[in-house]
Amino acid sequence: MSPLFVIGLLATAALLLSGCQPKLQTGSAERPSFAPLGTHAVKYNFMPEKPNADEGEKIYQARCAVCHGADGHGEGPMAKTLVAPHKNPLTDTFALFRAHLEQPSLPSRPARFNNLDQMRLNSPFALYETIYRGRPHTAMPGFGHPSYGANDAGPPRLHTEETWNVLFWEWSRATTKAKLDAGQRIYEAQCASCHGLAGDGKGPKSDEIRQKIWTWGRGVGPGIFTDRDWMAYRKPVDLYQAVAQGVQRRGLKLMDPYAEKLSSGEMWSVVDYIWTFVYTPPADRR
Ligand code: HEC
Ligand code: HEC
């Protein structure tokens, strides 16, 4: 075959194939793109005021303990039998080549809420999302939106408030009463002068800070631990890092680093304590 003929053939094929491109649909007929989102918009204060971990525990024992264990250590009666649907490295590799093997799914291990390495990297909102949607390719079902996860159709199995209550019970498994008490002592002695006894940023030194930081005056933003929108998206490691390294902004020294003054254990207890400004810890942690 002459090269010219091959090129001609390819060009014709390309032309023919270009006719098969899918049409792009931009915008939808029912809702013009300029229409406001209405009820889809996220409400201010997504997280309710002071979720209650004791209330959460009731839900937890009824709906989560079968997998996560009564104490949250990941060893519920169902834990050993759980599998991750469609999860197997061997079948996944073959699927790349369109060969679908039949192999057993791999086990799926429920999260352990006393696992500090995991919990300190989680924000409350990350837990919220997991509970709401479930986690694809694991045994974790969705409890929120009716169309997510194992929760096909029907009303949500947990409402927003129940979800926040239950997630803060899980949250409380990563600390102890002794740590919260130690954290409170340190906080009241060393932090409350600025951040306020109630965590609301209204300590005796706050007037001075208010002149430097606009949000401090409005009672929202970093360092105001009753700002639940801010707290919902923070991870314990973020707070820890700020305490250890101090806070500076635009050359302005706002807070001293505490890494030299406090041990890492002390800094973790104060971080654990700070979360109690946004949730009510359960009876066994108070
Ligand atoms: C059928 C068993 C099962 C039930 C019931 C269940 N879970 Fe899970 N859950 C899992 C598994 C398995 C994982 C681990 C997923 C993974 O591997 O990432 C998990 C993970 C999670 C995580 C993620 C933790 C992290 O570190 O990211 C949260 C939060 C969670 N579950 C909360 C709940 C809550 C709250 C309930 C009850 C309302 C519940 N789960 C009920 C099996 C279950
Ligand atoms: C001299 C006043 C002062 C003292 C004392 C103080 N802080 Fe702060 N802290 C601030 C200011 C100011 C900010 C910054 C607020 C901002 O960024 O808008 C801040 C921010 C923070 C933040 C959030 C940082 C971020 O942006 O992520 C944490 C967490 C924090 N402080 C914890 C503590 C702890 C714990 C103590 C006691 C061990 C303490 N602070 C003592 C003034 C203080």
mmCIF file of C-alpha atoms and ligand atoms in Angstrom:
data_model
loop_
_atom_site.group_PDB
_atom_site.id
_atom_site.type_symbol
_atom_site.label_atom_id
_atom_site.label_comp_id
_atom_site.label_asym_id
_atom_site.label_seq_id
_atom_site.Cartn_x
_atom_site.Cartn_y
_atom_site.Cartn_z
ATOM 1 C CA MET A 1 0.000 0.000 0.000
ATOM 2 C CA SER A 2 1.336 3.395 -0.845
ATOM 3 C CA PRO A 3 1.888 5.757 2.092
ATOM 4 C CA LEU A 4 -0.314 8.325 0.378
ATOM 5 C CA PHE A 5 -3.197 5.842 0.281
ATOM 6 C CA VAL A 6 -2.771 5.048 4.015
ATOM 7 C CA ILE A 7 -2.768 8.728 4.935
ATOM 8 C CA GLY A 8 -5.867 9.265 2.811
ATOM 9 C CA LEU A 9 -7.568 6.327 4.525
ATOM 10 C CA LEU A 10 -6.720 7.675 7.994
ATOM 11 C CA ALA A 11 -7.951 11.153 7.093
ATOM 12 C CA THR A 12 -11.269 9.749 5.842
ATOM 13 C CA ALA A 13 -11.637 7.626 8.977
ATOM 14 C CA ALA A 14 -10.928 10.673 11.171
ATOM 15 C CA LEU A 15 -13.536 12.699 9.299
ATOM 16 C CA LEU A 16 -16.131 9.964 9.654
ATOM 17 C CA LEU A 17 -15.370 9.496 13.354
ATOM 18 C CA SER A 18 -15.625 13.202 14.058
ATOM 19 C CA GLY A 19 -19.298 12.861 13.203
ATOM 20 C CA CYS A 20 -19.683 10.503 16.184
ATOM 21 C CA GLN A 21 -18.642 13.010 18.859
ATOM 22 C CA PRO A 22 -21.225 13.338 21.644
ATOM 23 C CA LYS A 23 -23.053 16.649 21.759
ATOM 24 C CA LEU A 24 -22.159 18.794 24.754
ATOM 25 C CA GLN A 25 -25.133 19.861 26.823
ATOM 26 C CA THR A 26 -24.354 23.071 28.684
ATOM 27 C CA GLY A 27 -27.025 24.308 31.062
ATOM 28 C CA SER A 28 -30.389 22.650 31.576
ATOM 29 C CA ALA A 29 -33.824 23.500 30.326
ATOM 30 C CA GLU A 30 -35.498 23.355 33.734
ATOM 31 C CA ARG A 31 -33.111 25.703 35.509
ATOM 32 C CA PRO A 32 -31.427 28.544 33.642
ATOM 33 C CA SER A 33 -27.877 29.044 34.858
ATOM 34 C CA PHE A 34 -28.653 32.484 36.285
ATOM 35 C CA ALA A 35 -31.417 31.225 38.615
ATOM 36 C CA PRO A 36 -30.506 31.338 42.304
ATOM 37 C CA LEU A 37 -29.799 27.997 43.941
ATOM 38 C CA GLY A 38 -32.527 28.552 46.540
ATOM 39 C CA THR A 39 -32.730 25.683 48.986
ATOM 40 C CA HIS A 40 -29.470 24.208 47.687
ATOM 41 C CA ALA A 41 -27.412 27.001 49.222
ATOM 42 C CA VAL A 42 -25.475 26.032 52.367
ATOM 43 C CA LYS A 43 -26.977 27.624 55.413
ATOM 44 C CA TYR A 44 -24.888 29.749 57.721
ATOM 45 C CA ASN A 45 -23.850 27.746 60.744
ATOM 46 C CA PHE A 46 -23.944 24.394 59.100
ATOM 47 C CA MET A 47 -23.080 22.748 62.395
ATOM 48 C CA PRO A 48 -25.752 23.016 65.096
ATOM 49 C CA GLU A 49 -25.017 24.630 68.434
ATOM 50 C CA LYS A 50 -23.271 22.268 70.873
ATOM 51 C CA PRO A 51 -23.983 18.779 69.563
ATOM 52 C CA ASN A 52 -24.521 16.436 72.499
ATOM 53 C CA ALA A 53 -22.342 13.339 72.624
ATOM 54 C CA ASP A 54 -24.560 11.579 75.192
ATOM 55 C CA GLU A 55 -27.478 11.824 72.777
ATOM 56 C CA GLY A 56 -25.103 10.645 70.079
ATOM 57 C CA GLU A 57 -24.143 7.574 72.046
ATOM 58 C CA LYS A 58 -27.732 6.307 72.013
ATOM 59 C CA ILE A 59 -27.745 6.431 68.223
ATOM 60 C CA TYR A 60 -24.265 4.998 68.099
ATOM 61 C CA GLN A 61 -25.121 1.951 70.202
ATOM 62 C CA ALA A 62 -28.258 1.335 68.149
ATOM 63 C CA ARG A 63 -26.829 1.786 64.643
ATOM 64 C CA CYS A 64 -23.051 1.847 64.567
ATOM 65 C CA ALA A 65 -21.833 -0.485 67.335
ATOM 66 C CA VAL A 66 -22.545 -3.652 65.294
ATOM 67 C CA CYS A 67 -19.566 -2.749 63.150
ATOM 68 C CA HIS A 68 -17.542 -0.179 65.099
ATOM 69 C CA GLY A 69 -17.890 -1.943 68.484
ATOM 70 C CA ALA A 70 -19.655 -0.756 71.650
ATOM 71 C CA ASP A 71 -16.527 1.154 72.759
ATOM 72 C CA GLY A 72 -15.680 2.481 69.259
ATOM 73 C CA HIS A 73 -12.565 0.313 68.947
ATOM 74 C CA GLY A 74 -13.674 -1.171 65.613
ATOM 75 C CA GLU A 75 -14.481 -4.659 66.887
ATOM 76 C CA GLY A 76 -18.251 -4.994 66.686
ATOM 77 C CA PRO A 77 -19.869 -8.391 66.141
ATOM 78 C CA MET A 78 -20.163 -7.784 62.363
ATOM 79 C CA ALA A 79 -16.642 -6.406 61.903
ATOM 80 C CA LYS A 80 -14.997 -9.703 60.925
ATOM 81 C CA THR A 81 -17.555 -10.484 58.226
ATOM 82 C CA LEU A 82 -17.437 -7.144 56.389
ATOM 83 C CA VAL A 83 -16.109 -6.948 52.856
ATOM 84 C CA ALA A 84 -15.219 -4.054 50.583
ATOM 85 C CA PRO A 85 -17.426 -4.554 47.513
ATOM 86 C CA HIS A 86 -15.494 -4.743 44.226
ATOM 87 C CA LYS A 87 -12.164 -4.300 45.950
ATOM 88 C CA ASN A 88 -9.404 -6.683 44.997
ATOM 89 C CA PRO A 89 -6.050 -5.643 43.468
ATOM 90 C CA LEU A 90 -5.959 -8.718 41.248
ATOM 91 C CA THR A 91 -9.411 -8.213 39.726
ATOM 92 C CA ASP A 92 -8.785 -4.456 39.502
ATOM 93 C CA THR A 93 -5.647 -5.050 37.428
ATOM 94 C CA PHE A 94 -7.392 -7.475 35.106
ATOM 95 C CA ALA A 95 -10.333 -5.119 34.759
ATOM 96 C CA LEU A 96 -7.949 -2.599 33.145
ATOM 97 C CA PHE A 97 -7.736 -5.068 30.255
ATOM 98 C CA ARG A 98 -11.455 -5.726 30.296
ATOM 99 C CA ALA A 99 -11.056 -9.191 31.777
ATOM 100 C CA HIS A 100 -13.453 -9.587 34.667
ATOM 101 C CA LEU A 101 -12.324 -12.237 37.122
ATOM 102 C CA GLU A 102 -14.482 -13.617 39.873
ATOM 103 C CA GLN A 103 -12.557 -13.263 43.122
ATOM 104 C CA PRO A 104 -13.679 -12.733 46.701
ATOM 105 C CA SER A 105 -13.763 -9.080 47.834
ATOM 106 C CA LEU A 106 -11.195 -7.955 50.375
ATOM 107 C CA PRO A 107 -12.163 -7.449 54.023
ATOM 108 C CA SER A 108 -13.320 -3.962 55.096
ATOM 109 C CA ARG A 109 -12.204 -2.922 58.565
ATOM 110 C CA PRO A 110 -14.434 -0.518 60.519
ATOM 111 C CA ALA A 111 -12.700 2.662 61.708
ATOM 112 C CA ARG A 112 -11.373 2.698 65.284
ATOM 113 C CA PHE A 113 -12.285 5.979 66.905
ATOM 114 C CA ASN A 114 -9.600 5.625 69.561
ATOM 115 C CA ASN A 115 -6.936 5.583 66.841
ATOM 116 C CA LEU A 116 -5.198 8.907 67.431
ATOM 117 C CA ASP A 117 -3.189 8.920 64.196
ATOM 118 C CA GLN A 118 -6.429 8.730 62.272
ATOM 119 C CA MET A 119 -8.642 10.924 64.421
ATOM 120 C CA ARG A 120 -6.202 13.829 64.736
ATOM 121 C CA LEU A 121 -6.173 14.141 60.955
ATOM 122 C CA ASN A 122 -9.972 14.219 60.760
ATOM 123 C CA SER A 123 -12.093 17.342 60.893
ATOM 124 C CA PRO A 124 -15.619 17.014 62.273
ATOM 125 C CA PHE A 125 -16.876 17.874 58.806
ATOM 126 C CA ALA A 126 -14.912 14.972 57.281
ATOM 127 C CA LEU A 127 -16.678 12.597 59.682
ATOM 128 C CA TYR A 128 -19.988 14.238 58.829
ATOM 129 C CA GLU A 129 -19.441 13.599 55.122
ATOM 130 C CA THR A 130 -18.504 9.973 55.669
ATOM 131 C CA ILE A 131 -21.596 9.342 57.766
ATOM 132 C CA TYR A 132 -23.841 11.229 55.358
ATOM 133 C CA ARG A 133 -22.627 9.621 52.139
ATOM 134 C CA GLY A 134 -21.005 6.422 53.315
ATOM 135 C CA ARG A 135 -17.675 5.460 51.811
ATOM 136 C CA PRO A 136 -17.606 3.918 48.356
ATOM 137 C CA HIS A 137 -15.904 0.512 48.045
ATOM 138 C CA THR A 138 -15.952 -0.028 51.809
ATOM 139 C CA ALA A 139 -18.601 -1.475 54.110
ATOM 140 C CA MET A 140 -19.397 1.969 55.546
ATOM 141 C CA PRO A 141 -23.037 2.722 54.607
ATOM 142 C CA GLY A 142 -24.471 6.202 54.033
ATOM 143 C CA PHE A 143 -26.937 7.472 56.627
ATOM 144 C CA GLY A 144 -27.833 10.840 55.142
ATOM 145 C CA HIS A 145 -29.058 11.473 51.666
ATOM 146 C CA PRO A 146 -31.553 8.834 50.557
ATOM 147 C CA SER A 147 -29.759 8.201 47.275
ATOM 148 C CA TYR A 148 -26.300 7.576 48.721
ATOM 149 C CA GLY A 149 -24.568 4.351 49.561
ATOM 150 C CA ALA A 150 -26.516 1.462 50.973
ATOM 151 C CA ASN A 151 -29.330 3.819 51.821
ATOM 152 C CA ASP A 152 -31.153 3.421 48.525
ATOM 153 C CA ALA A 153 -34.359 5.441 48.403
ATOM 154 C CA GLY A 154 -36.516 6.101 51.433
ATOM 155 C CA PRO A 155 -36.030 8.847 53.996
ATOM 156 C CA PRO A 156 -32.592 9.536 55.496
ATOM 157 C CA ARG A 157 -31.781 7.207 58.345
ATOM 158 C CA LEU A 158 -30.133 9.959 60.386
ATOM 159 C CA HIS A 159 -31.033 13.638 60.429
ATOM 160 C CA THR A 160 -28.461 16.414 60.485
ATOM 161 C CA GLU A 161 -28.627 16.894 64.223
ATOM 162 C CA GLU A 162 -28.394 13.190 64.973
ATOM 163 C CA THR A 163 -25.379 12.953 62.683
ATOM 164 C CA TRP A 164 -23.541 15.725 64.542
ATOM 165 C CA ASN A 165 -24.410 14.182 67.913
ATOM 166 C CA VAL A 166 -23.184 10.747 66.937
ATOM 167 C CA LEU A 167 -19.994 12.000 65.316
ATOM 168 C CA PHE A 168 -19.016 13.901 68.439
ATOM 169 C CA TRP A 169 -19.486 10.780 70.529
ATOM 170 C CA GLU A 170 -17.034 9.106 68.171
ATOM 171 C CA TRP A 171 -14.813 12.198 68.449
ATOM 172 C CA SER A 172 -14.762 11.880 72.245
ATOM 173 C CA ARG A 173 -13.259 8.353 71.969
ATOM 174 C CA ALA A 174 -9.953 9.964 70.966
ATOM 175 C CA THR A 175 -9.523 11.689 74.326
ATOM 176 C CA THR A 176 -9.960 10.896 78.026
ATOM 177 C CA LYS A 177 -11.408 12.679 81.024
ATOM 178 C CA ALA A 178 -7.889 13.089 82.451
ATOM 179 C CA LYS A 179 -6.704 14.775 79.232
ATOM 180 C CA LEU A 180 -9.691 17.109 79.085
ATOM 181 C CA ASP A 181 -9.170 18.085 82.744
ATOM 182 C CA ALA A 182 -5.451 18.731 82.192
ATOM 183 C CA GLY A 183 -6.299 20.668 79.034
ATOM 184 C CA GLN A 184 -8.759 22.841 80.920
ATOM 185 C CA ARG A 185 -6.197 23.693 83.615
ATOM 186 C CA ILE A 186 -3.599 24.704 81.021
ATOM 187 C CA TYR A 187 -6.147 26.607 78.962
ATOM 188 C CA GLU A 188 -7.463 28.616 81.887
ATOM 189 C CA ALA A 189 -3.963 29.455 83.114
ATOM 190 C CA GLN A 190 -2.253 30.249 79.808
ATOM 191 C CA CYS A 191 -4.747 30.830 77.028
ATOM 192 C CA ALA A 192 -7.926 32.307 78.516
ATOM 193 C CA SER A 193 -6.369 35.759 78.993
ATOM 194 C CA CYS A 194 -6.745 36.207 75.239
ATOM 195 C CA HIS A 195 -9.108 33.484 74.002
ATOM 196 C CA GLY A 196 -11.547 33.923 76.903
ATOM 197 C CA LEU A 197 -12.665 31.399 79.559
ATOM 198 C CA ALA A 198 -15.597 30.483 77.329
ATOM 199 C CA GLY A 199 -13.427 30.250 74.183
ATOM 200 C CA ASP A 200 -15.270 33.204 72.680
ATOM 201 C CA GLY A 201 -12.221 35.430 72.229
ATOM 202 C CA LYS A 202 -13.283 37.796 75.012
ATOM 203 C CA GLY A 203 -10.402 37.441 77.463
ATOM 204 C CA PRO A 204 -9.032 40.532 79.293
ATOM 205 C CA LYS A 205 -6.369 41.027 76.600
ATOM 206 C CA SER A 206 -8.841 40.802 73.752
ATOM 207 C CA ASP A 207 -9.388 44.552 73.332
ATOM 208 C CA GLU A 208 -5.759 44.925 72.380
ATOM 209 C CA ILE A 209 -6.080 42.100 69.818
ATOM 210 C CA ARG A 210 -9.335 43.467 68.448
ATOM 211 C CA GLN A 211 -7.490 46.527 67.247
ATOM 212 C CA LYS A 212 -5.135 44.343 65.229
ATOM 213 C CA ILE A 213 -7.622 41.773 63.906
ATOM 214 C CA TRP A 214 -10.923 42.762 62.391
ATOM 215 C CA THR A 215 -12.586 39.324 62.692
ATOM 216 C CA TRP A 216 -11.667 39.088 66.373
ATOM 217 C CA GLY A 217 -13.920 42.114 66.936
ATOM 218 C CA ARG A 218 -16.760 40.378 65.133
ATOM 219 C CA GLY A 219 -16.312 37.254 67.239
ATOM 220 C CA VAL A 220 -15.601 34.935 64.315
ATOM 221 C CA GLY A 221 -12.601 33.250 62.759
ATOM 222 C CA PRO A 222 -9.402 31.606 63.914
ATOM 223 C CA GLY A 223 -8.747 31.705 67.624
ATOM 224 C CA ILE A 224 -12.440 32.126 68.472
ATOM 225 C CA PHE A 225 -13.242 28.596 69.518
ATOM 226 C CA THR A 226 -16.983 29.092 69.697
ATOM 227 C CA ASP A 227 -17.053 29.814 65.955
ATOM 228 C CA ARG A 228 -18.479 26.471 64.974
ATOM 229 C CA ASP A 229 -18.195 26.965 61.232
ATOM 230 C CA TRP A 230 -14.482 27.469 61.679
ATOM 231 C CA MET A 231 -14.161 24.558 64.108
ATOM 232 C CA ALA A 232 -16.125 22.173 61.882
ATOM 233 C CA TYR A 233 -13.470 22.364 59.161
ATOM 234 C CA ARG A 234 -10.389 22.288 61.407
ATOM 235 C CA LYS A 235 -8.373 19.194 62.234
ATOM 236 C CA PRO A 236 -6.797 18.670 65.661
ATOM 237 C CA VAL A 237 -3.367 18.680 63.934
ATOM 238 C CA ASP A 238 -4.075 22.211 62.635
ATOM 239 C CA LEU A 239 -4.775 23.517 66.129
ATOM 240 C CA TYR A 240 -1.784 21.647 67.541
ATOM 241 C CA GLN A 241 0.516 23.171 64.963
ATOM 242 C CA ALA A 242 -0.730 26.683 65.713
ATOM 243 C CA VAL A 243 -0.193 26.173 69.452
ATOM 244 C CA ALA A 244 3.298 24.740 68.949
ATOM 245 C CA GLN A 245 4.461 27.338 66.414
ATOM 246 C CA GLY A 246 2.493 30.394 67.493
ATOM 247 C CA VAL A 247 0.647 32.674 65.107
ATOM 248 C CA GLN A 248 2.093 35.490 63.010
ATOM 249 C CA ARG A 249 0.388 37.377 60.228
ATOM 250 C CA ARG A 250 1.890 39.976 57.911
ATOM 251 C CA GLY A 251 4.828 40.375 60.264
ATOM 252 C CA LEU A 252 2.454 40.851 63.181
ATOM 253 C CA LYS A 253 3.138 38.558 66.122
ATOM 254 C CA LEU A 254 -0.288 37.497 67.374
ATOM 255 C CA MET A 255 0.501 34.562 69.634
ATOM 256 C CA ASP A 256 3.692 33.085 71.100
ATOM 257 C CA PRO A 257 4.795 29.566 70.186
ATOM 258 C CA TYR A 258 4.198 27.107 73.035
ATOM 259 C CA ALA A 259 6.490 24.274 71.889
ATOM 260 C CA GLU A 260 9.149 25.282 74.434
ATOM 261 C CA LYS A 261 6.759 25.938 77.301
ATOM 262 C CA LEU A 262 4.463 22.906 77.040
ATOM 263 C CA SER A 263 5.163 19.216 76.381
ATOM 264 C CA SER A 264 3.506 17.655 73.350
ATOM 265 C CA GLY A 265 1.165 15.733 75.692
ATOM 266 C CA GLU A 266 0.114 19.005 77.305
ATOM 267 C CA MET A 267 -0.479 20.623 73.922
ATOM 268 C CA TRP A 268 -2.638 17.697 72.772
ATOM 269 C CA SER A 269 -4.736 17.895 75.953
ATOM 270 C CA VAL A 270 -5.346 21.590 75.459
ATOM 271 C CA VAL A 271 -6.310 20.936 71.829
ATOM 272 C CA ASP A 272 -8.734 18.205 72.962
ATOM 273 C CA TYR A 273 -10.168 20.651 75.488
ATOM 274 C CA ILE A 274 -10.662 23.395 72.869
ATOM 275 C CA TRP A 275 -13.145 21.178 70.973
ATOM 276 C CA THR A 276 -15.400 21.116 74.028
ATOM 277 C CA PHE A 277 -16.324 24.738 73.249
ATOM 278 C CA VAL A 278 -18.337 23.417 70.297
ATOM 279 C CA TYR A 279 -19.696 20.108 71.639
ATOM 280 C CA THR A 280 -20.854 18.697 74.952
ATOM 281 C CA PRO A 281 -18.606 15.762 75.889
ATOM 282 C CA PRO A 282 -20.345 12.593 77.113
ATOM 283 C CA ALA A 283 -20.719 11.828 80.823
ATOM 284 C CA ASP A 284 -17.703 9.489 80.848
ATOM 285 C CA ARG A 285 -15.444 12.291 79.595
ATOM 286 C CA ARG A 286 -16.671 15.152 81.779
HETATM 287 C C1 HEC B 1 -21.954 -2.234 58.202
HETATM 288 C C2 HEC B 1 -20.907 -1.798 59.065
HETATM 289 C C3 HEC B 1 -20.874 -0.341 59.494
HETATM 290 C C4 HEC B 1 -21.869 0.350 60.131
HETATM 291 C C5 HEC B 1 -23.253 -0.117 60.533
HETATM 292 C C6 HEC B 1 -21.325 1.663 60.377
HETATM 293 N N1 HEC B 1 -20.043 1.757 59.891
HETATM 294 FE FE1 HEC B 1 -18.851 3.398 59.942
HETATM 295 N N2 HEC B 1 -17.411 2.420 58.924
HETATM 296 C C7 HEC B 1 -17.475 1.099 58.544
HETATM 297 C C8 HEC B 1 -16.250 0.755 57.863
HETATM 298 C C9 HEC B 1 -15.922 -0.606 57.273
HETATM 299 C C10 HEC B 1 -15.439 1.910 57.851
HETATM 300 C C11 HEC B 1 -14.034 2.067 57.284
HETATM 301 C C12 HEC B 1 -14.103 2.629 55.895
HETATM 302 C C13 HEC B 1 -12.729 2.694 55.273
HETATM 303 O O1 HEC B 1 -12.099 1.673 55.130
HETATM 304 O O2 HEC B 1 -12.320 3.821 54.928
HETATM 305 C C14 HEC B 1 -16.202 2.947 58.529
HETATM 306 C C15 HEC B 1 -15.763 4.245 58.704
HETATM 307 C C16 HEC B 1 -16.458 5.198 59.391
HETATM 308 C C17 HEC B 1 -16.006 6.561 59.574
HETATM 309 C C18 HEC B 1 -14.742 7.172 58.996
HETATM 310 C C19 HEC B 1 -13.679 7.340 60.026
HETATM 311 C C20 HEC B 1 -12.450 8.012 59.472
HETATM 312 O O3 HEC B 1 -11.447 8.012 60.150
HETATM 313 O O4 HEC B 1 -12.469 8.570 58.380
HETATM 314 C C21 HEC B 1 -16.942 7.195 60.330
HETATM 315 C C22 HEC B 1 -16.929 8.636 60.802
HETATM 316 C C23 HEC B 1 -17.994 6.243 60.601
HETATM 317 N N3 HEC B 1 -17.663 5.044 60.025
HETATM 318 C C24 HEC B 1 -19.109 6.517 61.347
HETATM 319 C C25 HEC B 1 -20.182 5.653 61.493
HETATM 320 C C26 HEC B 1 -21.396 5.979 62.201
HETATM 321 C C27 HEC B 1 -21.685 7.300 62.901
HETATM 322 C C28 HEC B 1 -22.208 4.903 62.104
HETATM 323 C C29 HEC B 1 -23.608 4.734 62.666
HETATM 324 C C30 HEC B 1 -24.553 5.780 62.436
HETATM 325 C C31 HEC B 1 -21.501 3.886 61.347
HETATM 326 N N4 HEC B 1 -20.269 4.380 61.003
HETATM 327 C C32 HEC B 1 -22.010 2.656 61.039
HETATM 328 C C33 HEC B 1 -18.529 0.222 58.748
HETATM 329 C C34 HEC B 1 -19.736 0.546 59.343
HETATM 330 C C1 HEC B 2 -1.497 36.982 73.759
HETATM 331 C C2 HEC B 2 -2.792 36.448 73.485
HETATM 332 C C3 HEC B 2 -2.886 34.948 73.247
HETATM 333 C C4 HEC B 2 -2.576 33.918 74.103
HETATM 334 C C5 HEC B 2 -2.046 34.013 75.527
HETATM 335 C C6 HEC B 2 -2.875 32.712 73.404
HETATM 336 N N1 HEC B 2 -3.350 32.978 72.149
HETATM 337 FE FE1 HEC B 2 -3.922 31.646 70.750
HETATM 338 N N2 HEC B 2 -4.251 33.137 69.430
HETATM 339 C C7 HEC B 2 -4.132 34.484 69.707
HETATM 340 C C8 HEC B 2 -4.397 35.245 68.508
HETATM 341 C C9 HEC B 2 -4.409 36.727 68.398
HETATM 342 C C10 HEC B 2 -4.664 34.299 67.497
HETATM 343 C C11 HEC B 2 -4.888 34.563 66.021
HETATM 344 C C12 HEC B 2 -6.285 34.776 65.604
HETATM 345 C C13 HEC B 2 -6.329 34.982 64.114
HETATM 346 O O1 HEC B 2 -5.504 34.404 63.393
HETATM 347 O O2 HEC B 2 -7.203 35.723 63.678
HETATM 348 C C14 HEC B 2 -4.587 33.007 68.109
HETATM 349 C C15 HEC B 2 -4.828 31.815 67.450
HETATM 350 C C16 HEC B 2 -4.887 30.570 68.058
HETATM 351 C C17 HEC B 2 -5.282 29.368 67.404
HETATM 352 C C18 HEC B 2 -5.775 29.221 65.968
HETATM 353 C C19 HEC B 2 -4.651 29.351 65.022
HETATM 354 C C20 HEC B 2 -5.052 29.088 63.592
HETATM 355 O O3 HEC B 2 -5.137 30.049 62.827
HETATM 356 O O4 HEC B 2 -5.244 27.943 63.228
HETATM 357 C C21 HEC B 2 -5.193 28.369 68.333
HETATM 358 C C22 HEC B 2 -5.499 26.892 68.140
HETATM 359 C C23 HEC B 2 -4.749 28.977 69.576
HETATM 360 N N3 HEC B 2 -4.560 30.315 69.365
HETATM 361 C C24 HEC B 2 -4.564 28.290 70.751
HETATM 362 C C25 HEC B 2 -4.031 28.859 71.891
HETATM 363 C C26 HEC B 2 -3.696 28.097 73.074
HETATM 364 C C27 HEC B 2 -3.962 26.604 73.247
HETATM 365 C C28 HEC B 2 -3.169 28.970 73.954
HETATM 366 C C29 HEC B 2 -2.640 28.673 75.335
HETATM 367 C C30 HEC B 2 -1.679 27.585 75.461
HETATM 368 C C31 HEC B 2 -3.169 30.278 73.333
HETATM 369 N N4 HEC B 2 -3.704 30.162 72.088
HETATM 370 C C32 HEC B 2 -2.727 31.439 73.930
HETATM 371 C C33 HEC B 2 -3.791 35.045 70.926
HETATM 372 C C34 HEC B 2 -3.372 34.347 72.018
#
